[in-house]
PDB file of C-alpha atoms and ligand atoms in Angstrom:
ATOM      1  CA  PHE O   1       0.000   0.000   0.000  1.00  0.00           C
ATOM      2  CA  ARG O   2       3.025   2.273  -0.054  1.00  0.00           C
ATOM      3  CA  GLY O   3       2.292   5.585  -1.779  1.00  0.00           C
ATOM      4  CA  ARG O   4      -1.452   4.873  -1.956  1.00  0.00           C
ATOM      5  CA  LYS O   5      -4.239   6.751  -0.221  1.00  0.00           C
ATOM      6  CA  LEU O   6      -6.663   4.469   1.595  1.00  0.00           C
ATOM      7  CA  ILE O   7      -9.804   4.924   3.675  1.00  0.00           C
ATOM      8  CA  VAL O   8      -9.989   2.153   6.240  1.00  0.00           C
ATOM      9  CA  HIS O   9     -13.196   1.147   8.066  1.00  0.00           C
ATOM     10  CA  ILE O  10     -12.931  -1.179  11.039  1.00  0.00           C
ATOM     11  CA  ILE O  11     -16.159  -3.086  11.607  1.00  0.00           C
ATOM     12  CA  PRO O  12     -16.532  -5.107  14.850  1.00  0.00           C
ATOM     13  CA  PHE O  13     -17.338  -8.742  14.165  1.00  0.00           C
ATOM     14  CA  GLU O  14     -18.298 -11.665  16.379  1.00  0.00           C
ATOM     15  CA  ASN O  15     -15.859 -13.062  18.968  1.00  0.00           C
ATOM     16  CA  ARG O  16     -14.015  -9.809  19.382  1.00  0.00           C
ATOM     17  CA  ARG O  17     -12.801 -10.058  15.842  1.00  0.00           C
ATOM     18  CA  GLN O  18     -12.880  -7.166  13.380  1.00  0.00           C
ATOM     19  CA  ILE O  19     -13.395  -6.767   9.656  1.00  0.00           C
ATOM     20  CA  LEU O  20     -11.132  -4.319   7.905  1.00  0.00           C
ATOM     21  CA  VAL O  21     -12.646  -2.653   4.833  1.00  0.00           C
ATOM     22  CA  THR O  22     -10.282  -0.538   2.736  1.00  0.00           C
ATOM     23  CA  HIS O  23     -11.137   1.810  -0.095  1.00  0.00           C
ATOM     24  CA  ASP O  24      -8.232   2.782  -2.301  1.00  0.00           C
ATOM     25  CA  ILE O  25      -8.968   6.396  -3.282  1.00  0.00           C
ATOM     26  CA  THR O  26      -5.611   7.091  -4.970  1.00  0.00           C
ATOM     27  CA  GLU O  27      -7.126   7.037  -8.480  1.00  0.00           C
ATOM     28  CA  THR O  28     -10.212   9.071  -7.508  1.00  0.00           C
ATOM     29  CA  GLU O  29      -8.010  11.726  -5.943  1.00  0.00           C
ATOM     30  CA  ARG O  30      -5.741  11.790  -8.974  1.00  0.00           C
ATOM     31  CA  THR O  31      -8.701  12.176 -11.353  1.00  0.00           C
ATOM     32  CA  ASP O  32     -10.124  14.938  -9.144  1.00  0.00           C
ATOM     33  CA  MET O  33      -6.807  16.733  -9.164  1.00  0.00           C
ATOM     34  CA  MET O  34      -6.525  16.435 -12.951  1.00  0.00           C
ATOM     35  CA  ARG O  35     -10.040  17.799 -13.362  1.00  0.00           C
ATOM     36  CA  ARG O  36      -9.289  20.748 -11.078  1.00  0.00           C
ATOM     37  CA  ASP O  37      -6.063  21.474 -12.962  1.00  0.00           C
ATOM     38  CA  PHE O  38      -7.886  21.292 -16.279  1.00  0.00           C
ATOM     39  CA  ILE O  39     -10.561  23.760 -15.178  1.00  0.00           C
ATOM     40  CA  ALA O  40      -7.935  26.144 -13.760  1.00  0.00           C
ATOM     41  CA  ASN O  41      -5.856  25.966 -16.951  1.00  0.00           C
ATOM     42  CA  ALA O  42      -8.827  26.310 -19.282  1.00  0.00           C
ATOM     43  CA  SER O  43     -10.171  29.307 -17.345  1.00  0.00           C
ATOM     44  CA  HIS O  44      -6.782  30.965 -17.476  1.00  0.00           C
ATOM     45  CA  GLU O  45      -6.433  30.303 -21.216  1.00  0.00           C
ATOM     46  CA  LEU O  46      -9.879  31.789 -21.876  1.00  0.00           C
ATOM     47  CA  ARG O  47      -9.374  34.740 -19.590  1.00  0.00           C
ATOM     48  CA  THR O  48      -6.235  35.960 -21.373  1.00  0.00           C
ATOM     49  CA  PRO O  49      -7.838  36.725 -24.775  1.00  0.00           C
ATOM     50  CA  LEU O  50     -10.989  37.979 -23.084  1.00  0.00           C
ATOM     51  CA  THR O  51      -8.946  40.497 -21.081  1.00  0.00           C
ATOM     52  CA  VAL O  52      -7.367  41.790 -24.301  1.00  0.00           C
ATOM     53  CA  ILE O  53     -10.775  42.143 -25.987  1.00  0.00           C
ATOM     54  CA  LEU O  54     -12.244  43.947 -22.966  1.00  0.00           C
ATOM     55  CA  GLY O  55      -9.265  46.292 -22.847  1.00  0.00           C
ATOM     56  CA  PHE O  56      -9.782  47.394 -26.447  1.00  0.00           C
ATOM     57  CA  LEU O  57     -13.535  47.675 -25.988  1.00  0.00           C
ATOM     58  CA  GLU O  58     -13.031  49.927 -22.978  1.00  0.00           C
ATOM     59  CA  ILE O  59     -10.723  52.182 -24.959  1.00  0.00           C
ATOM     60  CA  ALA O  60     -13.257  52.324 -27.811  1.00  0.00           C
ATOM     61  CA  ALA O  61     -16.054  53.149 -25.357  1.00  0.00           C
ATOM     62  CA  SER O  62     -14.154  55.917 -23.592  1.00  0.00           C
ATOM     63  CA  GLU O  63     -12.370  57.895 -26.288  1.00  0.00           C
ATOM     64  CA  PRO O  64     -12.918  58.731 -29.954  1.00  0.00           C
ATOM     65  CA  LEU O  65     -10.432  56.875 -32.143  1.00  0.00           C
ATOM     66  CA  ASP O  66      -9.198  57.647 -35.624  1.00  0.00           C
ATOM     67  CA  ALA O  67     -10.153  55.173 -38.331  1.00  0.00           C
ATOM     68  CA  ASP O  68      -6.714  53.517 -38.537  1.00  0.00           C
ATOM     69  CA  THR O  69      -6.436  52.878 -34.792  1.00  0.00           C
ATOM     70  CA  ARG O  70      -9.984  51.596 -34.699  1.00  0.00           C
ATOM     71  CA  GLN O  71      -9.207  49.217 -37.557  1.00  0.00           C
ATOM     72  CA  ALA O  72      -6.022  47.964 -35.872  1.00  0.00           C
ATOM     73  CA  HIS O  73      -7.855  47.368 -32.583  1.00  0.00           C
ATOM     74  CA  LEU O  74     -10.662  45.524 -34.340  1.00  0.00           C
ATOM     75  CA  LYS O  75      -8.140  43.260 -36.062  1.00  0.00           C
ATOM     76  CA  LEU O  76      -6.518  42.366 -32.728  1.00  0.00           C
ATOM     77  CA  MET O  77      -9.909  41.705 -31.149  1.00  0.00           C
ATOM     78  CA  VAL O  78     -10.898  39.381 -33.997  1.00  0.00           C
ATOM     79  CA  GLU O  79      -7.625  37.430 -33.532  1.00  0.00           C
ATOM     80  CA  GLN O  80      -8.286  37.015 -29.825  1.00  0.00           C
ATOM     81  CA  ALA O  81     -11.893  35.989 -30.403  1.00  0.00           C
ATOM     82  CA  TYR O  82     -10.689  33.290 -32.841  1.00  0.00           C
ATOM     83  CA  ARG O  83      -8.236  32.123 -30.224  1.00  0.00           C
ATOM     84  CA  MET O  84     -11.108  31.660 -27.776  1.00  0.00           C
ATOM     85  CA  GLN O  85     -13.151  29.895 -30.423  1.00  0.00           C
ATOM     86  CA  HIS O  86     -10.314  27.410 -31.212  1.00  0.00           C
ATOM     87  CA  LEU O  87      -9.851  26.687 -27.556  1.00  0.00           C
ATOM     88  CA  ILE O  88     -13.557  26.055 -26.972  1.00  0.00           C
ATOM     89  CA  GLU O  89     -13.722  23.812 -30.055  1.00  0.00           C
ATOM     90  CA  ASP O  90     -10.731  21.772 -28.841  1.00  0.00           C
ATOM     91  CA  MET O  91     -12.232  21.484 -25.352  1.00  0.00           C
ATOM     92  CA  LEU O  92     -15.503  20.229 -26.822  1.00  0.00           C
ATOM     93  CA  THR O  93     -13.660  17.752 -29.056  1.00  0.00           C
ATOM     94  CA  LEU O  94     -11.767  16.386 -26.049  1.00  0.00           C
ATOM     95  CA  SER O  95     -14.868  16.030 -23.930  1.00  0.00           C
ATOM     96  CA  ARG O  96     -16.675  14.254 -26.797  1.00  0.00           C
ATOM     97  CA  LEU O  97     -13.740  11.859 -27.199  1.00  0.00           C
ATOM     98  CA  GLU O  98     -13.814  11.044 -23.503  1.00  0.00           C
ATOM     99  CA  SER O  99     -17.533  10.574 -23.316  1.00  0.00           C
ATOM    100  CA  ILE O 100     -18.670   6.987 -23.002  1.00  0.00           C
ATOM    101  CA  ASP O 101     -21.991   8.052 -24.546  1.00  0.00           C
ATOM    102  CA  HIS O 102     -20.121   8.736 -27.740  1.00  0.00           C
ATOM    103  CA  PRO O 103     -18.931   5.335 -28.956  1.00  0.00           C
ATOM    104  CA  MET O 104     -16.714   5.086 -32.009  1.00  0.00           C
ATOM    105  CA  ARG O 105     -18.459   3.628 -35.022  1.00  0.00           C
ATOM    106  CA  PRO O 106     -15.730   2.314 -37.304  1.00  0.00           C
ATOM    107  CA  GLU O 107     -16.205   2.941 -41.012  1.00  0.00           C
ATOM    108  CA  ARG O 108     -13.913   2.433 -43.965  1.00  0.00           C
ATOM    109  CA  VAL O 109     -11.761   5.549 -44.213  1.00  0.00           C
ATOM    110  CA  ASP O 110     -10.577   6.598 -47.665  1.00  0.00           C
ATOM    111  CA  ILE O 111      -7.052   7.354 -46.526  1.00  0.00           C
ATOM    112  CA  GLY O 112      -5.867   8.855 -49.840  1.00  0.00           C
ATOM    113  CA  LYS O 113      -8.636  11.431 -49.803  1.00  0.00           C
ATOM    114  CA  MET O 114      -8.169  12.210 -46.136  1.00  0.00           C
ATOM    115  CA  LEU O 115      -4.405  12.649 -46.239  1.00  0.00           C
ATOM    116  CA  ASP O 116      -4.741  14.848 -49.343  1.00  0.00           C
ATOM    117  CA  ARG O 117      -6.949  17.093 -47.253  1.00  0.00           C
ATOM    118  CA  VAL O 118      -4.481  17.023 -44.342  1.00  0.00           C
ATOM    119  CA  GLN O 119      -1.674  17.983 -46.751  1.00  0.00           C
ATOM    120  CA  ARG O 120      -3.741  20.830 -48.248  1.00  0.00           C
ATOM    121  CA  ASP O 121      -4.615  22.174 -44.766  1.00  0.00           C
ATOM    122  CA  ALA O 122      -0.926  22.068 -43.805  1.00  0.00           C
ATOM    123  CA  GLN O 123      -0.010  23.893 -47.023  1.00  0.00           C
ATOM    124  CA  ALA O 124      -2.578  26.582 -46.286  1.00  0.00           C
ATOM    125  CA  LEU O 125      -1.162  26.992 -42.769  1.00  0.00           C
ATOM    126  CA  SER O 126       2.402  27.121 -44.077  1.00  0.00           C
ATOM    127  CA  ALA O 127       1.475  29.742 -46.709  1.00  0.00           C
ATOM    128  CA  GLY O 128       4.265  28.500 -49.003  1.00  0.00           C
ATOM    129  CA  LYS O 129       6.995  28.673 -46.345  1.00  0.00           C
ATOM    130  CA  HIS O 130       7.639  24.897 -46.165  1.00  0.00           C
ATOM    131  CA  GLU O 131       7.939  21.969 -48.506  1.00  0.00           C
ATOM    132  CA  ILE O 132       5.178  19.523 -47.564  1.00  0.00           C
ATOM    133  CA  THR O 133       5.215  16.067 -49.150  1.00  0.00           C
ATOM    134  CA  LEU O 134       2.788  13.164 -48.931  1.00  0.00           C
ATOM    135  CA  GLU O 135       3.515   9.556 -49.820  1.00  0.00           C
ATOM    136  CA  ILE O 136       0.844   6.877 -49.593  1.00  0.00           C
ATOM    137  CA  ARG O 137       2.087   3.293 -49.653  1.00  0.00           C
ATOM    138  CA  GLY O 138      -0.421   1.643 -47.321  1.00  0.00           C
ATOM    139  CA  GLY O 139      -4.052   0.605 -47.607  1.00  0.00           C
ATOM    140  CA  ASP O 140      -7.208   2.096 -46.134  1.00  0.00           C
ATOM    141  CA  VAL O 141      -8.123   1.794 -42.489  1.00  0.00           C
ATOM    142  CA  MET O 142     -11.263   1.195 -40.440  1.00  0.00           C
ATOM    143  CA  GLY O 143     -12.035   3.880 -37.887  1.00  0.00           C
ATOM    144  CA  SER O 144     -13.744   7.207 -37.400  1.00  0.00           C
ATOM    145  CA  ALA O 145     -12.873   9.429 -40.379  1.00  0.00           C
ATOM    146  CA  ASP O 146     -13.578  12.622 -38.418  1.00  0.00           C
ATOM    147  CA  GLU O 147     -11.474  11.598 -35.453  1.00  0.00           C
ATOM    148  CA  LEU O 148      -8.525  10.364 -37.506  1.00  0.00           C
ATOM    149  CA  TYR O 149      -8.660  13.535 -39.628  1.00  0.00           C
ATOM    150  CA  SER O 150      -8.512  15.600 -36.467  1.00  0.00           C
ATOM    151  CA  ALA O 151      -5.545  13.578 -35.082  1.00  0.00           C
ATOM    152  CA  PHE O 152      -3.545  13.546 -38.335  1.00  0.00           C
ATOM    153  CA  GLY O 153      -4.405  17.202 -38.982  1.00  0.00           C
ATOM    154  CA  ASN O 154      -3.082  18.187 -35.539  1.00  0.00           C
ATOM    155  CA  LEU O 155       0.207  16.352 -36.122  1.00  0.00           C
ATOM    156  CA  ALA O 156       0.693  17.932 -39.558  1.00  0.00           C
ATOM    157  CA  ALA O 157      -0.223  21.398 -38.248  1.00  0.00           C
ATOM    158  CA  ASN O 158       2.268  21.042 -35.371  1.00  0.00           C
ATOM    159  CA  ALA O 159       4.995  19.969 -37.809  1.00  0.00           C
ATOM    160  CA  VAL O 160       4.414  23.198 -39.763  1.00  0.00           C
ATOM    161  CA  ARG O 161       4.057  25.402 -36.683  1.00  0.00           C
ATOM    162  CA  TYR O 162       7.255  24.178 -35.033  1.00  0.00           C
ATOM    163  CA  THR O 163       9.371  24.241 -38.197  1.00  0.00           C
ATOM    164  CA  PRO O 164      10.996  27.496 -39.286  1.00  0.00           C
ATOM    165  CA  ALA O 165      10.362  28.745 -42.820  1.00  0.00           C
ATOM    166  CA  GLY O 166      12.337  26.836 -45.448  1.00  0.00           C
ATOM    167  CA  GLY O 167      11.992  23.494 -43.617  1.00  0.00           C
ATOM    168  CA  THR O 168      10.242  20.346 -44.779  1.00  0.00           C
ATOM    169  CA  VAL O 169       7.364  18.244 -43.504  1.00  0.00           C
ATOM    170  CA  ARG O 170       6.985  14.676 -44.768  1.00  0.00           C
ATOM    171  CA  LEU O 171       3.812  12.652 -44.362  1.00  0.00           C
ATOM    172  CA  LEU O 172       4.244   8.936 -44.997  1.00  0.00           C
ATOM    173  CA  TRP O 173       1.457   6.339 -44.813  1.00  0.00           C
ATOM    174  CA  GLU O 174       2.521   2.702 -45.005  1.00  0.00           C
ATOM    175  CA  ASP O 175       1.524  -0.845 -44.136  1.00  0.00           C
ATOM    176  CA  THR O 176       3.354  -2.559 -41.281  1.00  0.00           C
ATOM    177  CA  ALA O 177       3.466  -6.167 -40.137  1.00  0.00           C
ATOM    178  CA  SER O 178       0.786  -5.441 -37.556  1.00  0.00           C
ATOM    179  CA  GLY O 179      -1.318  -2.756 -39.257  1.00  0.00           C
ATOM    180  CA  VAL O 180      -0.745   0.676 -40.732  1.00  0.00           C
ATOM    181  CA  ARG O 181       1.412   3.626 -39.813  1.00  0.00           C
ATOM    182  CA  LEU O 182       1.489   7.374 -40.403  1.00  0.00           C
ATOM    183  CA  SER O 183       4.736   9.173 -39.767  1.00  0.00           C
ATOM    184  CA  VAL O 184       4.921  12.942 -39.719  1.00  0.00           C
ATOM    185  CA  ARG O 185       8.533  14.054 -39.946  1.00  0.00           C
ATOM    186  CA  ASP O 186       9.691  17.649 -39.747  1.00  0.00           C
ATOM    187  CA  THR O 187      13.011  19.455 -39.829  1.00  0.00           C
ATOM    188  CA  GLY O 188      11.897  21.856 -37.111  1.00  0.00           C
ATOM    189  CA  ILE O 189      12.992  23.058 -33.692  1.00  0.00           C
ATOM    190  CA  GLY O 190      12.793  19.587 -32.092  1.00  0.00           C
ATOM    191  CA  ILE O 191      12.013  18.719 -28.473  1.00  0.00           C
ATOM    192  CA  SER O 192      14.431  17.897 -25.642  1.00  0.00           C
ATOM    193  CA  PRO O 193      14.002  14.404 -24.192  1.00  0.00           C
ATOM    194  CA  GLU O 194      12.730  15.499 -20.769  1.00  0.00           C
ATOM    195  CA  HIS O 195       9.585  16.999 -22.347  1.00  0.00           C
ATOM    196  CA  ILE O 196       8.628  14.143 -24.628  1.00  0.00           C
ATOM    197  CA  SER O 197       6.706  11.971 -22.167  1.00  0.00           C
ATOM    198  CA  ARG O 198       4.550  14.942 -21.063  1.00  0.00           C
ATOM    199  CA  LEU O 199       3.563  16.356 -24.465  1.00  0.00           C
ATOM    200  CA  THR O 200       0.158  14.673 -24.594  1.00  0.00           C
ATOM    201  CA  GLU O 201      -0.931  16.206 -21.264  1.00  0.00           C
ATOM    202  CA  ARG O 202      -3.554  18.906 -21.663  1.00  0.00           C
ATOM    203  CA  PHE O 203      -2.028  22.376 -21.882  1.00  0.00           C
ATOM    204  CA  TYR O 204       1.529  21.059 -21.585  1.00  0.00           C
ATOM    205  CA  ARG O 205       3.828  23.149 -23.777  1.00  0.00           C
ATOM    206  CA  VAL O 206       7.572  23.275 -24.104  1.00  0.00           C
ATOM    207  CA  ASP O 207       7.462  26.987 -24.847  1.00  0.00           C
ATOM    208  CA  LYS O 208       4.230  28.775 -23.980  1.00  0.00           C
ATOM    209  CA  SER O 209       4.912  31.957 -25.914  1.00  0.00           C
ATOM    210  CA  ARG O 210       5.843  30.122 -29.108  1.00  0.00           C
ATOM    211  CA  SER O 211       2.731  27.943 -28.877  1.00  0.00           C
ATOM    212  CA  ARG O 212       0.530  31.065 -28.518  1.00  0.00           C
ATOM    213  CA  GLU O 213       2.330  32.905 -31.304  1.00  0.00           C
ATOM    214  CA  THR O 214       1.522  30.016 -33.626  1.00  0.00           C
ATOM    215  CA  GLN O 215      -2.129  29.872 -32.471  1.00  0.00           C
ATOM    216  CA  GLY O 216      -1.719  26.754 -30.332  1.00  0.00           C
ATOM    217  CA  THR O 217      -4.412  25.799 -27.853  1.00  0.00           C
ATOM    218  CA  GLY O 218      -2.175  23.362 -25.951  1.00  0.00           C
ATOM    219  CA  LEU O 219      -4.748  20.605 -26.504  1.00  0.00           C
ATOM    220  CA  GLY O 220      -3.709  19.233 -29.917  1.00  0.00           C
ATOM    221  CA  LEU O 221      -1.643  16.274 -28.723  1.00  0.00           C
ATOM    222  CA  ALA O 222      -4.149  15.457 -25.955  1.00  0.00           C
ATOM    223  CA  ILE O 223      -6.744  15.122 -28.752  1.00  0.00           C
ATOM    224  CA  VAL O 224      -4.352  12.909 -30.751  1.00  0.00           C
ATOM    225  CA  LYS O 225      -3.815  10.692 -27.699  1.00  0.00           C
ATOM    226  CA  HIS O 226      -7.552  10.237 -27.097  1.00  0.00           C
ATOM    227  CA  VAL O 227      -8.322   9.501 -30.743  1.00  0.00           C
ATOM    228  CA  LEU O 228      -5.586   6.839 -30.738  1.00  0.00           C
ATOM    229  CA  LEU O 229      -6.844   5.327 -27.483  1.00  0.00           C
ATOM    230  CA  ARG O 230     -10.245   4.902 -29.133  1.00  0.00           C
ATOM    231  CA  HIS O 231      -8.590   3.232 -32.144  1.00  0.00           C
ATOM    232  CA  ASN O 232      -6.215   1.008 -30.103  1.00  0.00           C
ATOM    233  CA  GLY O 233      -3.373   2.911 -31.695  1.00  0.00           C
ATOM    234  CA  THR O 234      -0.106   4.252 -30.325  1.00  0.00           C
ATOM    235  CA  LEU O 235       1.927   7.428 -30.730  1.00  0.00           C
ATOM    236  CA  THR O 236       5.719   7.384 -30.737  1.00  0.00           C
ATOM    237  CA  ILE O 237       7.727  10.593 -30.638  1.00  0.00           C
ATOM    238  CA  THR O 238      11.383  10.811 -31.561  1.00  0.00           C
ATOM    239  CA  SER O 239      13.152  14.107 -31.731  1.00  0.00           C
ATOM    240  CA  GLU O 240      16.449  15.882 -31.689  1.00  0.00           C
ATOM    241  CA  PRO O 241      16.539  19.504 -30.599  1.00  0.00           C
ATOM    242  CA  GLY O 242      17.475  21.732 -33.490  1.00  0.00           C
ATOM    243  CA  GLN O 243      17.165  18.897 -36.018  1.00  0.00           C
ATOM    244  CA  GLY O 244      13.488  17.980 -36.091  1.00  0.00           C
ATOM    245  CA  SER O 245      10.888  15.539 -34.824  1.00  0.00           C
ATOM    246  CA  THR O 246       9.005  12.489 -36.019  1.00  0.00           C
ATOM    247  CA  PHE O 247       5.551  11.683 -34.687  1.00  0.00           C
ATOM    248  CA  THR O 248       4.551   8.127 -35.609  1.00  0.00           C
ATOM    249  CA  VAL O 249       1.038   6.756 -35.306  1.00  0.00           C
ATOM    250  CA  ASN O 250       0.600   2.986 -35.420  1.00  0.00           C
ATOM    251  CA  LEU O 251      -2.851   1.532 -35.904  1.00  0.00           C
ATOM    252  CA  PRO O 252      -3.458  -2.184 -35.409  1.00  0.00           C
ATOM    253  CA  LYS O 253      -4.403  -4.610 -38.129  1.00  0.00           C
ATOM    254  CA  ALA O 254      -7.739  -5.369 -36.500  1.00  0.00           C
ATOM    255  CA  LEU O 255      -8.755  -1.855 -37.467  1.00  0.00           C
ATOM    256  CA  SER O 256      -7.167  -1.888 -40.911  1.00  0.00           C
ATOM    257  CA  ALA O 257      -9.739  -2.381 -43.596  1.00  0.00           C
ATOM    258  CA  ALA O 258      -9.742  -5.769 -45.215  1.00  0.00           C
ATOM    259  CA  PRO O 259      -9.124  -5.507 -48.973  1.00  0.00           C
ATOM    260  CA  GLN O 260     -12.345  -4.801 -50.855  1.00  0.00           C
ATOM    261  CA  PRO O 261     -13.776  -8.055 -52.252  1.00  0.00           C
ATOM    262  CA  ALA O 262     -13.227  -8.371 -55.994  1.00  0.00           C
ATOM    263  CA  PRO O 263     -16.429  -7.672 -57.930  1.00  0.00           C
ATOM    264  CA  ALA O 264     -18.386 -10.906 -58.418  1.00  0.00           C
ATOM    265  CA  LEU O 265     -18.007 -12.439 -61.860  1.00  0.00           C
ATOM    266  CA  ALA O 266     -21.173 -12.470 -63.897  1.00  0.00           C
ATOM    267  CA  ALA O 267     -22.698 -15.949 -64.040  1.00  0.00           C
ATOM    268  CA  LYS O 268     -22.228 -17.646 -67.348  1.00  0.00           C
TER     269      LYS O 268
HETATM  270  P1  LIG E 301       0.088  23.407 -28.941  1.00  0.00           P
HETATM  271  O1  LIG E 301      -1.219  23.945 -29.291  1.00  0.00           O
HETATM  272  O2  LIG E 301       0.814  24.169 -27.869  1.00  0.00           O
HETATM  273  O3  LIG E 301       0.952  23.121 -30.132  1.00  0.00           O
HETATM  274  P2  LIG E 301      -0.019  20.521 -28.657  1.00  0.00           P
HETATM  275  O4  LIG E 301      -0.716  19.678 -27.650  1.00  0.00           O
HETATM  276  O5  LIG E 301      -0.348  20.310 -30.083  1.00  0.00           O
HETATM  277  O6  LIG E 301      -0.255  22.016 -28.214  1.00  0.00           O
HETATM  278  O7  LIG E 301       1.555  20.314 -28.470  1.00  0.00           O
HETATM  279  C1  LIG E 301       2.121  20.401 -27.159  1.00  0.00           C
HETATM  280  C2  LIG E 301       3.543  20.916 -27.232  1.00  0.00           C
HETATM  281  O8  LIG E 301       4.373  19.953 -27.890  1.00  0.00           O
HETATM  282  C3  LIG E 301       3.708  22.185 -28.060  1.00  0.00           C
HETATM  283  O9  LIG E 301       3.435  23.349 -27.307  1.00  0.00           O
HETATM  284  C4  LIG E 301       5.171  22.097 -28.471  1.00  0.00           C
HETATM  285  O10 LIG E 301       5.993  22.575 -27.423  1.00  0.00           O
HETATM  286  C5  LIG E 301       5.407  20.593 -28.610  1.00  0.00           C
HETATM  287  N1  LIG E 301       5.333  20.119 -30.014  1.00  0.00           N
HETATM  288  C6  LIG E 301       4.288  19.517 -30.619  1.00  0.00           C
HETATM  289  N2  LIG E 301       4.594  19.173 -31.889  1.00  0.00           N
HETATM  290  C7  LIG E 301       5.877  19.569 -32.096  1.00  0.00           C
HETATM  291  C8  LIG E 301       6.770  19.486 -33.216  1.00  0.00           C
HETATM  292  N3  LIG E 301       6.413  18.922 -34.373  1.00  0.00           N
HETATM  293  N4  LIG E 301       8.017  19.990 -33.052  1.00  0.00           N
HETATM  294  C9  LIG E 301       8.396  20.564 -31.878  1.00  0.00           C
HETATM  295  N5  LIG E 301       7.601  20.657 -30.776  1.00  0.00           N
HETATM  296  C10 LIG E 301       6.350  20.167 -30.891  1.00  0.00           C
END
């Protein structure tokens, strides 16, 4: 019981004997603590952009502004409002993924079409500053198309956001002995080893200011982790600071789509 938190009830029993009932509340306490941390972090993340918006609104309400200043303030307010919107969307996505009332209904995912979309989104985010390649060598997969799109999209977006202009991002989809695999490799800033195991925690960031600058909500990899849990998949991260990172998703064969049956031959 070392390191565990227990509630012990001693119940008198016949012949001066006693029954000892123990409740191990270590997990409950840990979950409670995580929930409290999440609420504190989320409130803080929402309060920051709201404070900026309120500040500009107060200025606008108290003094006449010339058209250029007004325009500049409006632009900043719109940016902050989008930041709040992204955060709320990511929080809703996470809570949906965790909800037991929201079971995953596997369908055949057209991986070529989906990864094309992921590549196009990444190109739009990069605005021509990176080379982004896609190679598809593996077959389709069974799973939730929306969830996998959100996970793969987050990994590709991170690769762009944490890679300086001029770098490359490579998306590779391939079959493996036990299923299928997506690797997202970038030539970006990399991550030092002590951070790697914590990256999928909600709101964990190596560098808060950089994450905000690049419109990060701090929830992207937590979403990836939950999508993969629901698909019995795994995420492996390898990285070298200053050289780049590779995020590899492995999905098991059980979820890979069986090859489509050949069309039946017409009866003679
Ligand atoms: P964020 O919105 O902050 O990017 P994520 O959950 O997506 O949140 O990622 C958590 C942290 O992991 C990021 O803040 C960043 O420090 C680090 N990270 C994620 N992807 C990469 C990457 N491809 N290269 C370097 N660091 C990364």
